[in-house]
Amino acid sequence: MNLGLGNLGALAAGDTQADRVVPRTGFTAQLTLFAAATMAFLAVFTLALSLASGRLAARWGDELARSSTIRIVAPQDQRAAQTEAALRLLETTRGVQSARALTDAEQQALLAPWLGPDLALDALPVPRLIEVIEAPDGFDATGLRLRLQAEVPGAVLDDHTRWRAPLVQAAHRLRALGWLSTLLIALTMGAMVTLAAHAALAANAQVIAVLRLVGATDTYIARAFVRRFTLRALGGAAIGTALGMAAMLALPRASDAGSVLTGIGFQGWHWAIPLLVPLLAAIVAFAATGAAARRTLRELA
Amino acid sequence: MIELENVAYSYGGGELLSDISVKLAPGSFHFLTGPSGAGKTTLLKLCYGALLPTAGVVRIFGADVRAMQRDDVAHLRRRMGVVHQDCQFLNHLPVAENIALPLTASGRDAKAAEADLDDLMAWVGLTERAQALPPELSGGERQRAALARAVIMSPDVVLADEPTGNVDWDMSQRLLRLLVELNKMGKTVLIATHDLSLIRAAKVHVQARVLRIANRRVQLAGADL
């Protein structure tokens, strides 16, 4: 029985006479349509989650990978001198592109969410912060720490690795889970279409007997069922994808505040990716129904 | 054309047919008779490859059916017209489409053969019923539709299983005349029937051999028929 992917073209072209041999009615039609629509909707959602996680991981990785912070924790009267010493040391450190001490206003802005906007930095032992931007090759963090320890005793280097790595890892895992979910959705849809195709084939045993009696080949019989189910899955998945994309459009736009949650969705050319969902659903249905038809026709022989 | 050589067929542990040797020559007319349950339908199914023998050889147009793939059997079946006991139609399609089914199933354009289809519908007297659904037909109409479907591909052989089983005497004579006409066109005809009066009536029109199944074996029936 020849039902390879090469026959997808012939399947799409259709055969109106052959299409009529299988009765149109039956609960399997609604079941396939509903399953395909639901799975496509979920697939759009998991795709959006995966892509958003990927963007998040990339952003956290890029933005934070090349910046470090040095805290100058020293008595008030030594803080300025130690800051100057640290900046001079950084100027001669290989792999440091630029370094600058944050202004009082910038430090106040950083602390404002916790301590309020009217904070007097002089009244609190707040360390001075130095922002370090790395050159593309990066610097030797261990070497820099040793030099700071020797020349600026109040300086503490924080290269963000400690807290950045688990965040990036979590985002990567979330993306992997999203892709895994998409795969599981495709497999589940394949299983549901297989069950529906089995039910349809069993319910149409009489039709199959008549077709065999008049000289229809198994390929012809299987194609009539496969085409029916492939088109149903395609139609259902198109509906589910449209609804899923509409739901994504309805989500709040990404903003600086709370961008992790509001960033779920598609951006730019990524909007084209969910359009592949109906096509993939049709391929899954084609393969699942083909296998079910081969098995059932063998059993009914 | 169709040859059974020392064929046996068993089902569910019991042997239904044993040591059957039958040869249907081109253009011949055969009746297959015997009591109900003797194995007439089974023998007919062996003749068109719907069943495989448990022993012996069945050759259809010279090919051993046991050596063939299912699709090969399907291709051979297009050269054979089968009228099944219970007719077997696709109930959701009109009669005309059911009759044209062998054409569509073999990939031919049924629309291109529309004139032939019209002639055939007229031949079996179903022109007025072309758009009726099979459940709407009477027993005789169903049998005639089944016969039309069996011959639309202009097969070399026509196999009919109790074609007059559900019709009155007049209709059975009409069906018989159609089958005799086919034989006169050169088709090989094999009719399985338990109706001896049908066989006697046929002998007036055609030279037929009568095979009788008894005790799982086939015998050539004597002049008592």
Coordinates of C-alpha atoms in Angstrom, one line a residue:
Chain A
M1 CA 0.0 0.0 0.0
N2 CA 1.6 3.2 -1.2
L3 CA 0.8 6.1 1.2
G4 CA 4.1 7.9 1.4
L5 CA 4.6 11.6 1.9
G6 CA 5.0 11.8 -1.9
N7 CA 1.3 11.3 -2.1
L8 CA 0.6 14.5 -0.2
G9 CA 0.3 16.4 -3.4
A10 CA -2.2 13.9 -4.9
L11 CA -4.0 14.0 -1.6
A12 CA -4.2 17.8 -1.7
A13 CA -5.4 17.7 -5.3
G14 CA -8.2 15.4 -4.3
D15 CA -10.5 13.1 -6.1
T16 CA -14.1 14.1 -5.8
Q17 CA -15.4 10.7 -6.9
A18 CA -13.2 8.8 -4.4
D19 CA -14.1 11.3 -1.7
R20 CA -17.7 10.3 -1.8
V21 CA -17.2 6.6 -1.1
V22 CA -16.8 7.2 2.6
P23 CA -19.9 8.5 4.4
R24 CA -19.5 12.1 5.6
T25 CA -21.4 11.8 8.8
G26 CA -20.2 10.3 12.1
F27 CA -18.9 11.4 15.5
T28 CA -15.3 10.8 14.4
A29 CA -15.6 13.9 12.2
Q30 CA -16.4 16.2 15.1
L31 CA -13.9 14.4 17.3
T32 CA -11.1 14.9 14.9
L33 CA -12.0 18.5 14.3
F34 CA -12.3 19.3 18.0
A35 CA -9.1 17.4 18.9
A36 CA -7.1 19.2 16.2
A37 CA -8.5 22.6 17.1
T38 CA -7.7 22.1 20.8
M39 CA -4.3 20.7 20.3
A40 CA -3.4 23.5 17.8
F41 CA -4.5 26.1 20.4
L42 CA -2.3 24.5 23.0
A43 CA 0.5 24.2 20.6
V44 CA 0.4 28.0 19.8
F45 CA 0.5 28.7 23.5
T46 CA 3.4 26.4 24.2
L47 CA 5.2 27.8 21.2
A48 CA 4.7 31.3 22.5
L49 CA 6.0 30.3 25.9
S50 CA 9.1 28.6 24.3
L51 CA 9.9 31.6 22.2
A52 CA 9.4 34.0 25.1
S53 CA 11.6 31.9 27.3
G54 CA 14.3 31.9 24.6
R55 CA 14.1 35.6 24.3
L56 CA 14.4 36.0 28.1
A57 CA 17.3 33.7 28.3
A58 CA 19.1 35.5 25.5
R59 CA 18.4 38.9 27.0
W60 CA 19.5 38.0 30.5
G61 CA 22.6 36.3 29.1
D62 CA 23.6 39.2 26.8
E63 CA 22.8 42.1 29.1
L64 CA 24.4 40.7 32.2
A65 CA 27.2 38.6 30.8
R66 CA 29.3 41.6 29.9
S67 CA 28.7 43.7 33.0
S68 CA 30.1 43.5 36.5
T69 CA 29.9 45.6 39.7
I70 CA 32.5 46.5 42.2
R71 CA 31.3 47.6 45.6
I72 CA 33.5 49.8 47.7
V73 CA 32.7 49.0 51.3
A74 CA 34.9 51.3 53.3
P75 CA 34.6 54.0 56.0
Q76 CA 33.1 57.2 54.8
D77 CA 36.4 59.1 54.8
Q78 CA 38.2 56.5 52.7
R79 CA 35.4 55.7 50.3
A80 CA 36.3 58.3 47.7
A81 CA 40.0 57.5 47.7
Q82 CA 39.4 53.7 47.4
T83 CA 36.9 54.4 44.6
E84 CA 39.6 56.4 42.7
A85 CA 42.1 53.6 43.4
A86 CA 39.8 51.0 42.0
L87 CA 39.0 53.0 38.9
R88 CA 42.8 53.5 38.3
L89 CA 43.3 49.8 38.7
L90 CA 40.5 49.0 36.3
E91 CA 42.0 51.3 33.7
T92 CA 45.1 49.1 33.6
T93 CA 43.2 45.8 33.7
R94 CA 43.1 43.8 30.5
G95 CA 39.7 42.9 29.3
V96 CA 37.9 45.9 30.9
Q97 CA 36.3 48.1 28.2
S98 CA 35.1 50.8 30.6
A99 CA 34.4 51.5 34.2
R100 CA 32.7 54.3 36.0
A101 CA 31.4 55.0 39.5
L102 CA 27.7 55.4 39.8
T103 CA 26.6 58.9 40.8
D104 CA 24.6 59.6 44.0
A105 CA 21.5 60.1 41.9
E106 CA 21.9 56.8 40.2
Q107 CA 22.5 55.0 43.5
Q108 CA 19.5 56.7 45.0
A109 CA 17.4 55.6 42.0
L110 CA 18.6 52.0 42.6
L111 CA 17.6 52.1 46.2
A112 CA 14.4 54.0 45.8
P113 CA 12.1 51.0 45.3
W114 CA 13.1 49.8 48.8
L115 CA 14.0 52.9 50.8
G116 CA 12.0 55.6 49.1
P117 CA 13.0 58.5 46.9
D118 CA 14.2 60.9 49.6
L119 CA 17.0 58.8 50.8
A120 CA 20.1 60.7 52.1
L121 CA 23.1 58.6 51.1
D122 CA 25.3 60.4 53.6
A123 CA 23.2 59.2 56.5
L124 CA 23.6 55.5 55.6
P125 CA 26.7 53.3 55.1
V126 CA 25.8 52.7 51.5
P127 CA 28.7 51.3 49.5
R128 CA 29.8 53.1 46.4
L129 CA 29.2 51.1 43.2
I130 CA 31.4 50.9 40.2
E131 CA 29.9 49.6 36.9
V132 CA 32.4 47.6 34.9
I133 CA 31.8 46.8 31.2
E134 CA 33.9 44.0 29.9
A135 CA 35.6 43.9 26.5
P136 CA 34.4 41.1 24.2
D137 CA 37.2 38.8 25.4
G138 CA 36.3 39.4 29.1
F139 CA 38.7 39.8 32.0
D140 CA 40.2 37.4 34.5
A141 CA 37.9 37.8 37.4
T142 CA 40.1 35.8 39.8
G143 CA 43.2 37.9 39.0
L144 CA 41.2 41.1 39.3
R145 CA 39.9 40.0 42.7
L146 CA 43.4 39.3 43.9
R147 CA 44.6 42.7 42.7
L148 CA 41.7 44.5 44.4
Q149 CA 42.3 42.6 47.6
A150 CA 45.9 43.8 47.6
E151 CA 45.3 47.5 46.5
V152 CA 41.8 48.4 47.4
P153 CA 40.9 46.4 50.6
G154 CA 37.3 47.7 50.7
A155 CA 36.4 46.5 47.1
V156 CA 34.3 43.5 46.3
L157 CA 33.9 42.3 42.7
D158 CA 30.5 40.9 41.7
D159 CA 30.5 39.5 38.2
H160 CA 26.8 38.5 38.4
T161 CA 27.7 34.9 37.6
R162 CA 26.3 33.6 40.9
W163 CA 22.7 34.8 40.3
R164 CA 22.7 35.1 36.5
A165 CA 23.6 31.5 35.7
P166 CA 20.5 29.9 37.4
L167 CA 18.2 32.5 35.8
V168 CA 19.5 31.8 32.4
Q169 CA 19.5 28.1 33.0
A170 CA 15.8 28.3 34.2
A171 CA 14.9 30.2 31.1
H172 CA 16.6 27.7 28.9
R173 CA 14.8 24.8 30.7
L174 CA 11.5 26.6 30.4
R175 CA 12.1 26.9 26.6
A176 CA 13.1 23.2 26.4
L177 CA 9.9 22.3 28.3
G178 CA 7.9 24.3 25.9
W179 CA 9.3 22.5 22.9
L180 CA 8.8 19.1 24.7
S181 CA 5.2 20.1 25.4
T182 CA 4.7 21.0 21.7
L183 CA 6.1 17.6 20.8
L184 CA 3.8 15.9 23.3
I185 CA 0.8 17.8 21.9
A186 CA 1.7 16.6 18.4
L187 CA 2.0 13.0 19.6
T188 CA -1.3 13.3 21.5
M189 CA -3.0 14.6 18.4
G190 CA -1.6 11.7 16.4
A191 CA -3.0 9.3 19.0
M192 CA -6.4 10.9 19.0
V193 CA -6.6 10.9 15.2
T194 CA -5.4 7.3 15.2
L195 CA -8.3 6.4 17.5
A196 CA -10.8 8.3 15.5
A197 CA -9.5 6.8 12.2
H198 CA -9.7 3.3 13.8
A199 CA -13.3 4.0 14.9
A200 CA -14.2 5.3 11.4
L201 CA -12.6 2.4 9.6
A202 CA -14.3 -0.1 11.9
A203 CA -17.7 1.6 11.5
N204 CA -17.2 1.5 7.7
A205 CA -16.3 -2.2 7.5
Q206 CA -19.3 -2.6 5.2
V207 CA -18.1 0.2 2.9
I208 CA -14.6 -1.4 2.8
A209 CA -16.2 -4.8 1.9
V210 CA -18.2 -3.2 -1.0
L211 CA -15.1 -1.4 -2.3
R212 CA -13.0 -4.6 -2.2
L213 CA -15.8 -6.5 -4.0
V214 CA -15.7 -4.0 -6.9
G215 CA -11.9 -4.2 -7.2
A216 CA -10.7 -1.2 -5.1
T217 CA -7.1 -1.6 -3.9
D218 CA -6.2 -1.0 -0.3
T219 CA -4.3 2.1 -1.4
Y220 CA -7.5 3.5 -2.9
I221 CA -9.6 2.7 0.2
A222 CA -6.9 4.0 2.6
R223 CA -6.5 7.2 0.6
A224 CA -10.2 8.0 0.9
F225 CA -10.0 7.8 4.7
V226 CA -6.6 9.4 5.0
R227 CA -7.7 12.4 2.9
R228 CA -10.8 12.8 4.9
F229 CA -8.9 12.8 8.2
T230 CA -6.0 14.9 7.0
L231 CA -8.3 17.7 5.8
R232 CA -10.3 17.5 9.0
A233 CA -7.1 17.9 11.1
L234 CA -6.0 20.7 8.8
G235 CA -9.3 22.5 9.2
G236 CA -9.5 22.0 13.0
A237 CA -5.9 23.0 13.5
A238 CA -6.4 26.1 11.4
I239 CA -9.3 27.1 13.6
G240 CA -7.3 26.3 16.8
T241 CA -4.3 28.2 15.5
A242 CA -6.4 31.3 14.6
L243 CA -7.9 31.3 18.1
G244 CA -4.5 30.8 19.7
M245 CA -3.0 33.6 17.8
A246 CA -6.0 35.9 18.6
A247 CA -5.5 35.0 22.3
M248 CA -1.8 35.9 22.1
L249 CA -2.7 39.2 20.5
A250 CA -5.1 39.9 23.3
L251 CA -2.3 39.5 25.9
P252 CA -0.9 42.7 27.4
R253 CA 2.1 44.1 25.5
A254 CA 5.6 43.6 26.9
S255 CA 6.7 46.6 29.1
D256 CA 9.6 47.3 31.3
A257 CA 7.6 46.5 34.4
G258 CA 6.9 42.8 34.7
S259 CA 8.3 42.0 31.3
V260 CA 8.6 38.2 32.2
L261 CA 4.9 37.8 32.2
T262 CA 3.8 40.3 29.7
G263 CA 6.5 39.2 27.3
I264 CA 4.8 35.9 26.6
G265 CA 3.7 36.0 22.9
F266 CA 5.2 36.3 19.5
Q267 CA 7.5 39.1 18.3
G268 CA 8.5 40.0 14.7
W269 CA 8.9 37.1 12.3
H270 CA 8.0 34.7 15.1
W271 CA 4.4 35.4 14.3
A272 CA 5.0 33.2 11.2
I273 CA 5.9 30.2 13.3
P274 CA 2.4 29.3 14.5
L275 CA 1.2 29.3 10.9
L276 CA 3.1 26.0 10.6
V277 CA 0.9 24.4 13.2
P278 CA -2.0 23.5 10.8
L279 CA 0.5 22.1 8.3
L280 CA 2.2 20.0 11.0
A281 CA -1.2 18.8 12.2
A282 CA -2.1 17.7 8.7
I283 CA 1.2 15.8 8.4
V284 CA 0.6 14.1 11.8
A285 CA -3.0 13.2 10.8
F286 CA -1.8 11.9 7.4
A287 CA 0.8 9.6 9.0
A288 CA -1.5 8.5 11.9
T289 CA -4.5 7.7 9.6
G290 CA -2.2 6.0 7.1
A291 CA -0.9 3.7 9.8
A292 CA -4.3 3.1 11.2
A293 CA -5.7 2.3 7.7
R294 CA -2.9 -0.1 6.9
R295 CA -3.5 -2.0 10.1
T296 CA -7.3 -2.1 9.9
L297 CA -7.3 -3.1 6.2
R298 CA -4.9 -5.9 7.0
E299 CA -7.2 -7.0 9.9
L300 CA -10.3 -6.9 7.7
A301 CA -8.6 -8.8 4.8
Chain B
M1 CA -10.0 -18.7 -16.7
I2 CA -10.7 -19.8 -13.1
E3 CA -9.2 -23.1 -12.0
L4 CA -9.5 -24.8 -8.6
E5 CA -7.1 -27.8 -8.2
N6 CA -7.6 -30.1 -5.2
V7 CA -8.8 -27.2 -3.2
A8 CA -9.8 -27.6 0.5
Y9 CA -11.1 -24.9 2.8
S10 CA -11.3 -25.2 6.5
Y11 CA -12.8 -22.8 9.0
G12 CA -13.0 -23.0 12.8
G13 CA -11.4 -26.4 12.9
G14 CA -13.9 -28.0 10.4
E15 CA -13.4 -28.7 6.8
L16 CA -16.1 -27.0 4.7
L17 CA -14.8 -28.0 1.3
S18 CA -12.5 -30.9 0.4
D19 CA -10.6 -31.9 -2.7
I20 CA -12.4 -29.6 -5.1
S21 CA -11.3 -29.5 -8.7
V22 CA -13.2 -27.2 -11.0
K23 CA -12.3 -25.4 -14.2
L24 CA -14.3 -22.6 -15.7
A25 CA -13.5 -22.4 -19.3
P26 CA -13.9 -19.0 -21.2
G27 CA -17.5 -18.5 -22.4
S28 CA -18.9 -21.3 -20.3
F29 CA -22.1 -21.2 -18.2
H30 CA -22.1 -23.0 -14.9
F31 CA -24.6 -23.5 -12.1
L32 CA -23.3 -24.3 -8.7
T33 CA -26.0 -25.9 -6.5
G34 CA -26.5 -27.7 -3.3
P35 CA -28.4 -27.3 0.0
S36 CA -28.1 -24.3 2.2
G37 CA -24.8 -24.4 4.1
A38 CA -23.2 -26.8 1.6
G39 CA -20.4 -24.2 0.8
K40 CA -21.7 -22.6 -2.4
T41 CA -20.8 -19.1 -1.2
T42 CA -17.5 -20.2 0.2
L43 CA -16.6 -21.8 -3.2
L44 CA -17.6 -18.6 -5.0
K45 CA -15.5 -16.5 -2.7
L46 CA -12.5 -18.8 -3.4
C47 CA -13.2 -18.2 -7.1
Y48 CA -12.8 -14.4 -6.8
G49 CA -10.0 -14.4 -4.3
A50 CA -12.0 -13.2 -1.3
L51 CA -10.9 -16.4 0.6
L52 CA -7.7 -18.3 0.3
P53 CA -7.7 -22.1 0.1
T54 CA -6.2 -24.0 3.1
A55 CA -5.0 -26.6 0.6
G56 CA -4.7 -26.9 -3.2
V57 CA -4.4 -24.2 -5.7
V58 CA -6.8 -21.5 -7.0
R59 CA -5.7 -19.9 -10.3
I60 CA -7.5 -16.8 -11.5
F61 CA -6.6 -15.9 -15.1
G62 CA -3.6 -18.2 -14.6
A63 CA -2.3 -16.6 -11.4
D64 CA -2.1 -18.4 -8.1
V65 CA -4.0 -16.3 -5.6
R66 CA -1.9 -17.4 -2.7
A67 CA 1.2 -15.9 -4.3
M68 CA -0.5 -12.5 -4.9
Q69 CA -0.6 -9.3 -2.8
R70 CA -4.0 -7.9 -1.8
D71 CA -3.8 -5.1 -4.4
D72 CA -3.0 -7.7 -7.1
V73 CA -6.2 -9.6 -6.2
A74 CA -8.0 -6.2 -6.4
H75 CA -6.7 -5.6 -9.9
L76 CA -7.8 -9.2 -11.0
R77 CA -11.2 -8.6 -9.5
R78 CA -11.8 -5.8 -12.0
R79 CA -11.9 -8.4 -14.7
M80 CA -14.6 -10.3 -12.7
G81 CA -18.1 -9.1 -11.9
V82 CA -19.5 -10.3 -8.6
V83 CA -23.2 -10.3 -7.7
H84 CA -23.3 -10.8 -4.0
Q85 CA -26.1 -12.6 -2.2
D86 CA -27.1 -9.5 -0.2
C87 CA -26.1 -7.1 -3.0
Q88 CA -23.9 -4.9 -0.8
F89 CA -24.2 -1.3 -1.8
L90 CA -22.9 2.0 -0.4
N91 CA -26.2 3.2 1.1
H92 CA -25.3 6.8 1.1
L93 CA -24.7 7.0 -2.7
P94 CA -27.4 7.0 -5.4
V95 CA -27.9 3.8 -7.4
A96 CA -26.1 5.3 -10.5
E97 CA -23.0 6.0 -8.5
N98 CA -23.1 2.6 -6.9
I99 CA -23.2 1.0 -10.3
A100 CA -20.3 3.2 -11.5
L101 CA -18.3 2.3 -8.4
P102 CA -16.0 -0.2 -10.1
L103 CA -15.1 2.6 -12.6
T104 CA -14.2 5.1 -9.8
A105 CA -12.5 2.5 -7.7
S106 CA -10.2 1.6 -10.7
G107 CA -9.4 5.3 -11.2
R108 CA -11.5 5.8 -14.4
D109 CA -13.5 8.8 -15.0
A110 CA -17.1 7.8 -14.4
K111 CA -18.3 11.0 -16.1
A112 CA -16.5 9.9 -19.3
A113 CA -18.4 6.6 -19.2
E114 CA -21.7 8.3 -18.6
A115 CA -23.2 7.1 -21.9
D116 CA -22.2 3.5 -21.1
L117 CA -23.7 3.9 -17.7
D118 CA -27.0 5.1 -19.2
D119 CA -27.1 2.2 -21.5
L120 CA -26.5 -0.2 -18.7
M121 CA -29.1 1.4 -16.5
A122 CA -31.6 1.0 -19.4
W123 CA -30.5 -2.6 -19.9
V124 CA -31.4 -3.5 -16.3
G125 CA -34.5 -1.3 -16.4
L126 CA -33.3 1.1 -13.7
T127 CA -33.1 4.4 -15.6
E128 CA -36.0 5.9 -13.6
R129 CA -34.3 4.9 -10.4
A130 CA -30.9 6.2 -11.1
Q131 CA -30.9 8.8 -8.2
A132 CA -32.7 6.6 -5.7
L133 CA -30.7 5.4 -2.7
P134 CA -30.2 1.6 -2.4
P135 CA -32.5 1.2 0.7
E136 CA -35.3 2.7 -1.4
L137 CA -35.1 -0.1 -4.0
S138 CA -37.1 -3.3 -4.1
G139 CA -35.4 -6.7 -3.9
G140 CA -35.5 -7.1 -7.7
E141 CA -34.2 -3.6 -8.3
R142 CA -31.3 -4.2 -6.0
Q143 CA -30.4 -7.5 -7.7
R144 CA -30.6 -5.8 -11.1
A145 CA -28.5 -2.9 -9.8
A146 CA -25.9 -5.4 -8.5
L147 CA -25.8 -7.1 -11.8
A148 CA -25.3 -3.8 -13.6
R149 CA -22.5 -2.9 -11.2
A150 CA -20.9 -6.4 -11.8
V151 CA -20.8 -5.9 -15.6
I152 CA -19.9 -2.2 -15.9
M153 CA -16.2 -3.0 -16.3
S154 CA -17.1 -5.5 -19.1
P155 CA -15.6 -8.3 -17.1
D156 CA -14.5 -11.7 -18.5
V157 CA -16.3 -13.6 -15.8
V158 CA -19.5 -13.0 -13.9
L159 CA -20.0 -14.8 -10.6
A160 CA -23.4 -14.5 -9.0
D161 CA -24.4 -15.8 -5.5
E162 CA -28.1 -16.5 -5.3
P163 CA -29.0 -13.7 -7.6
T164 CA -32.7 -14.6 -7.5
G165 CA -32.8 -15.4 -3.8
N166 CA -35.0 -12.4 -2.8
V167 CA -37.2 -11.9 -5.9
D168 CA -40.4 -13.4 -7.4
W169 CA -40.5 -15.9 -10.3
D170 CA -40.9 -13.2 -13.0
M171 CA -38.1 -11.2 -11.7
S172 CA -35.8 -14.3 -11.4
Q173 CA -36.6 -15.1 -15.1
R174 CA -35.7 -11.5 -16.0
L175 CA -32.4 -11.7 -14.2
L176 CA -31.7 -15.1 -15.7
R177 CA -32.3 -13.7 -19.2
L178 CA -29.8 -10.9 -18.4
L179 CA -27.2 -13.4 -17.3
V180 CA -27.8 -15.6 -20.4
E181 CA -27.4 -12.5 -22.6
L182 CA -24.0 -11.8 -20.9
N183 CA -23.0 -15.4 -21.6
K184 CA -23.9 -15.0 -25.3
M185 CA -21.6 -11.9 -25.3
G186 CA -18.8 -14.3 -24.5
K187 CA -18.7 -13.9 -20.7
T188 CA -18.0 -16.8 -18.4
V189 CA -20.9 -17.1 -16.0
L190 CA -21.1 -19.0 -12.7
I191 CA -24.3 -18.9 -10.7
A192 CA -24.6 -20.3 -7.2
T193 CA -28.2 -21.2 -6.4
H194 CA -30.3 -23.7 -4.5
D195 CA -33.2 -23.0 -6.8
L196 CA -33.5 -26.0 -9.2
S197 CA -36.4 -24.5 -11.1
L198 CA -34.1 -21.7 -12.1
I199 CA -31.6 -24.2 -13.5
R200 CA -34.2 -26.0 -15.4
A201 CA -35.5 -22.8 -16.9
A202 CA -32.0 -21.8 -17.9
K203 CA -31.4 -25.0 -19.7
V204 CA -34.0 -23.9 -22.3
H205 CA -31.8 -20.9 -23.2
V206 CA -28.3 -21.9 -22.6
Q207 CA -26.0 -25.0 -22.5
A208 CA -25.1 -25.0 -18.8
R209 CA -23.0 -27.3 -16.7
V210 CA -24.4 -28.0 -13.3
L211 CA -22.0 -28.6 -10.4
R212 CA -23.5 -29.9 -7.1
I213 CA -21.8 -29.6 -3.7
A214 CA -22.5 -32.6 -1.5
N215 CA -20.4 -33.9 1.4
R216 CA -17.9 -31.1 1.0
R217 CA -17.1 -32.2 -2.6
V218 CA -18.2 -31.0 -6.0
Q219 CA -19.9 -33.4 -8.4
L220 CA -21.1 -32.9 -11.9
A221 CA -24.9 -33.1 -11.6
G222 CA -26.8 -35.7 -13.6
A223 CA -29.8 -35.5 -15.9
D224 CA -32.2 -35.5 -13.0
L225 CA -31.9 -31.7 -13.1

